[in-house]
């Protein structure tokens, strides 16, 4: 498959209630407040066989994120879901990644400038470029406490700390970065949540200073249906020795095996995938059935 840069794709984008040509999505660098000071909010959603998986949860999270950053929109959740479907139809897509993005536009470059929200909805066929966090390295950056950032909001601001970690990992040829929180507990990867398996039981960190992903919540539901125990608790690096399996969860990547975690002192390998495979296959079925 040949690669097309995201700005060169062909198709239609939904901008503030109207469809525009893909090539007409242009903004001014100086009036885009969110480009300078963060505060843009967005979603990463997937549709399978023409149906959007967990559409309501994603759009509710989008609207919640917008509210947290005072980006009040005139659209209801239903209208935005409809717009996502229309964007899929306009672009003849059945299986796609959908990216709604809301950002603030201002008339000055002052940080406290009043901003006008804009909403853009795009959809495209996911390509093979989505990275698979197989071998991850411990980041030297940590997550700040839950009262220093609104982790329940999916906003661009959250990604500056993440980007530092990811760049650091990439410079050392790792697929992804594992971040600890400010207390030293394991938090998450750059854009996915973590699960560990020990003797058939699942363990996942408490989401008090990182995003509680929709895929993470779905995995907990799947595990409960499968009568697999799930423990949400604080997990330390020292605990890694006891785990047999490790996997990451996220809308873009789905459920993927984490083969190893490397720290300055040690490398932890997770060659087993028995429970991971069960969760993977249940998730694959669910996204197609339950979308
Ligand atoms: N954490 C971060 C920082 C993310 O960017 C994502 C991807 N949205 C996730 C976790 C997983 O969230 P979800 O399962 O809702 O895609």
XYZ file of C-alpha atoms and ligand atoms in Angstrom:
307
model
C 0.000 0.000 0.000
C 1.462 3.370 -0.958
C 1.715 6.022 1.716
C -0.108 9.340 1.378
C 0.675 12.165 3.751
C -2.393 13.038 5.857
C -2.709 16.518 4.298
C -2.578 15.087 0.773
C -5.450 12.631 1.139
C -8.548 12.995 -0.986
C -11.983 13.187 0.524
C -14.387 15.324 2.499
C -14.091 16.766 5.987
C -16.907 17.957 8.225
C -16.019 21.437 9.496
C -18.426 23.305 11.789
C -21.490 21.668 10.249
C -20.489 21.696 6.574
C -18.502 19.446 4.310
C -15.348 20.883 2.793
C -12.774 19.365 0.498
C -9.887 17.658 2.309
C -7.404 20.114 0.776
C -9.341 23.132 2.085
C -8.711 22.358 5.768
C -6.355 25.261 6.444
C -5.964 27.379 9.547
C -3.872 30.413 10.425
C -0.898 29.646 12.676
C -1.310 32.865 14.664
C -5.032 32.744 15.384
C -4.942 29.059 16.350
C -4.789 29.538 20.110
C -4.671 25.773 20.735
C -1.513 25.439 18.632
C 0.373 27.787 20.958
C -1.108 26.966 24.342
C -2.622 23.462 23.919
C -6.261 23.114 24.970
C -7.453 21.377 21.805
C -9.514 18.259 22.488
C -10.071 15.267 20.264
C -11.148 11.656 19.967
C -9.776 8.555 18.339
C -12.677 6.327 17.270
C -13.013 3.280 15.060
C -15.820 1.993 12.883
C -16.112 -1.665 11.912
C -18.341 -2.856 9.062
C -20.083 0.511 8.920
C -20.786 0.808 12.659
C -18.952 3.039 15.072
C -17.748 1.145 18.128
C -18.832 2.783 21.408
C -19.877 5.950 19.567
C -21.756 7.385 22.538
C -18.873 6.831 24.987
C -16.395 8.508 22.630
C -18.578 11.500 21.837
C -19.607 11.945 25.477
C -15.893 11.982 26.340
C -15.270 14.512 23.547
C -17.983 16.839 24.830
C -16.769 16.407 28.391
C -13.194 17.250 27.297
C -14.500 20.329 25.431
C -16.387 21.488 28.509
C -13.310 21.058 30.720
C -11.387 23.376 28.365
C -14.283 25.858 27.983
C -14.791 25.012 24.314
C -18.565 25.167 24.292
C -20.146 23.831 21.114
C -23.647 24.211 19.703
C -23.870 20.516 18.773
C -25.418 17.720 20.796
C -23.805 14.277 21.140
C -26.383 12.872 18.693
C -25.581 15.539 16.106
C -21.863 14.819 16.375
C -22.416 11.055 16.088
C -24.582 11.691 12.994
C -21.823 13.893 11.577
C -19.294 11.066 12.117
C -21.538 8.691 10.144
C -22.063 11.298 7.410
C -18.294 11.768 7.172
C -17.891 8.004 6.742
C -20.572 7.936 4.038
C -19.161 10.969 2.196
C -15.826 9.160 2.038
C -17.242 5.679 1.294
C -15.729 4.220 4.440
C -16.952 1.180 6.365
C -13.860 0.307 8.376
C -12.075 3.421 9.437
C -10.456 5.570 12.064
C -12.465 8.693 12.934
C -10.828 11.781 14.408
C -13.096 14.544 15.715
C -10.984 17.550 16.745
C -12.094 20.692 18.567
C -9.726 23.641 18.855
C -9.843 27.240 19.957
C -9.376 30.149 17.602
C -8.605 33.645 18.883
C -8.082 37.136 17.521
C -4.905 37.784 19.547
C -1.988 35.607 20.642
C -2.610 36.313 24.334
C -2.833 33.186 26.432
C -6.005 34.435 28.106
C -7.635 35.426 24.802
C -11.286 34.522 24.363
C -11.491 31.590 21.965
C -14.077 30.468 19.454
C -14.332 26.678 19.157
C -14.078 24.910 15.820
C -14.928 21.283 15.215
C -13.521 19.153 12.433
C -14.433 15.520 11.807
C -12.217 13.403 9.607
C -12.198 9.709 8.782
C -9.732 7.547 6.941
C -8.743 3.956 6.423
C -6.304 3.009 9.159
C -2.946 2.061 7.716
C -0.157 -0.127 8.905
C 1.720 2.822 10.372
C 0.024 2.576 13.766
C 2.885 1.594 16.010
C 2.731 -1.633 17.956
C 4.195 -1.187 21.411
C 5.983 -4.497 21.588
C 9.248 -3.636 23.258
C 8.943 -0.707 25.577
C 11.414 1.250 27.652
C 10.869 2.923 30.970
C 10.630 6.659 30.520
C 12.672 9.092 32.569
C 9.597 11.367 32.557
C 6.763 10.729 35.003
C 3.059 11.546 35.134
C 2.136 14.488 37.315
C -0.455 14.080 40.105
C -4.148 13.936 39.220
C -4.696 17.481 40.511
C -2.180 18.964 38.060
C -3.978 17.938 34.892
C -7.536 16.864 33.945
C -6.594 13.330 32.876
C -10.241 12.447 32.207
C -10.150 14.927 29.301
C -8.572 13.822 26.041
C -6.738 17.019 25.245
C -3.593 17.985 23.383
C -2.078 19.311 26.637
C -1.798 15.776 27.992
C 0.466 14.838 25.121
C 3.396 17.155 25.803
C 4.576 14.974 28.695
C 3.759 11.870 26.626
C 5.630 13.212 23.611
C 8.781 13.748 25.676
C 8.609 10.088 26.725
C 7.867 8.772 23.278
C 10.655 10.744 21.620
C 13.065 9.480 24.268
C 11.965 5.872 23.576
C 12.208 6.314 19.795
C 15.731 7.727 20.096
C 16.691 4.442 21.754
C 14.894 2.356 19.109
C 12.063 1.179 21.333
C 8.464 0.939 20.171
C 6.979 2.856 23.046
C 7.580 4.363 26.473
C 6.232 3.084 29.758
C 5.562 5.920 32.166
C 5.493 5.778 35.922
C 3.453 8.258 37.870
C 4.883 10.802 40.319
C 4.707 8.183 43.123
C 6.604 5.532 41.145
C 3.566 3.443 40.230
C 3.201 2.098 36.695
C 0.816 4.312 34.705
C 0.483 3.652 30.962
C 2.202 3.663 27.573
C 2.177 6.707 25.277
C -1.326 6.143 23.962
C -2.564 2.925 25.487
C -3.417 1.491 28.882
C -1.709 -1.503 30.419
C -2.787 -4.889 31.720
C -0.699 -7.635 33.298
C -1.573 -11.280 33.833
C -0.562 -13.496 36.727
C -1.865 -17.038 37.121
C -4.864 -16.294 34.921
C -5.816 -13.072 36.764
C -5.673 -9.599 35.257
C -4.023 -6.622 36.923
C -4.295 -3.049 35.730
C -3.140 0.241 37.270
C -5.665 2.552 38.974
C -6.467 5.429 36.613
C -5.921 8.308 39.012
C -3.356 10.139 36.900
C -3.858 8.973 33.328
C -6.693 8.403 30.863
C -9.152 5.633 31.691
C -9.394 4.386 28.115
C -12.619 3.123 26.582
C -10.762 -0.008 25.418
C -9.497 -0.550 28.981
C -13.075 -0.371 30.255
C -14.168 -2.757 27.502
C -11.438 -5.258 28.449
C -12.610 -5.191 32.072
C -16.158 -5.934 30.861
C -14.900 -8.781 28.647
C -12.854 -10.261 31.507
C -15.844 -10.157 33.818
C -17.979 -11.981 31.246
C -15.236 -14.567 30.858
C -15.068 -14.982 34.647
C -11.491 -13.738 34.710
C -10.688 -11.788 37.869
C -9.497 -8.202 37.338
C -7.641 -6.299 40.023
C -7.326 -2.546 39.633
C -4.448 -1.615 41.900
C -1.171 0.263 42.183
C 1.582 -1.683 40.422
C 5.322 -1.119 40.913
C 8.280 -2.035 38.691
C 9.189 -4.647 41.240
C 5.833 -6.354 40.626
C 6.778 -6.928 36.960
C 8.832 -9.997 37.887
C 5.681 -11.837 38.930
C 3.669 -11.264 35.777
C 3.402 -13.818 32.976
C 1.810 -11.607 30.326
C 1.500 -7.936 29.509
C -0.736 -6.245 26.971
C -1.696 -2.724 25.965
C -5.175 -1.454 25.076
C -6.317 1.467 22.947
C -8.786 2.283 20.195
C -6.117 2.590 17.500
C -3.999 -0.410 18.477
C -6.745 -2.656 19.881
C -5.267 -5.255 22.236
C -1.590 -5.827 21.661
C 0.995 -7.916 23.364
C 3.865 -6.165 25.134
C 6.872 -8.439 24.749
C 9.268 -6.662 27.097
C 9.798 -3.728 29.417
C 13.369 -2.438 29.714
C 14.546 -0.314 32.631
C 18.049 0.914 33.406
C 18.466 -2.038 35.779
C 16.537 -4.855 34.213
C 14.647 -6.253 31.210
C 11.325 -7.915 31.941
C 10.127 -10.340 29.252
C 6.518 -11.413 28.769
C 6.657 -14.276 26.268
C 3.295 -15.811 27.256
C 0.097 -14.673 25.539
C -2.524 -17.175 26.631
C -4.970 -14.793 28.346
C -3.986 -11.950 25.994
C -5.096 -14.086 23.029
C -8.464 -14.830 24.652
C -9.069 -11.116 25.327
C -7.886 -10.240 21.801
C -10.280 -12.635 20.108
C -13.253 -11.605 22.307
C -12.483 -7.943 21.602
C -12.254 -8.570 17.846
C -15.667 -10.240 17.921
C -17.202 -7.546 20.119
C -16.126 -4.579 17.999
C -17.740 -6.156 14.949
C -20.924 -7.225 16.734
C -21.458 -4.509 19.301
C -20.300 -1.431 17.409
N -4.047 6.704 27.195
C -3.742 7.678 26.302
C -2.796 8.748 26.714
C -4.307 7.662 25.028
O -3.983 8.608 24.136
C -5.194 6.633 24.685
C -5.807 6.590 23.306
N -6.986 7.349 23.273
C -5.490 5.644 25.642
C -4.899 5.708 26.886
C -6.482 4.549 25.337
O -7.752 5.137 25.266
P -8.929 4.470 24.401
O -8.983 3.046 24.800
O -10.128 5.236 24.822
O -8.576 4.656 22.971
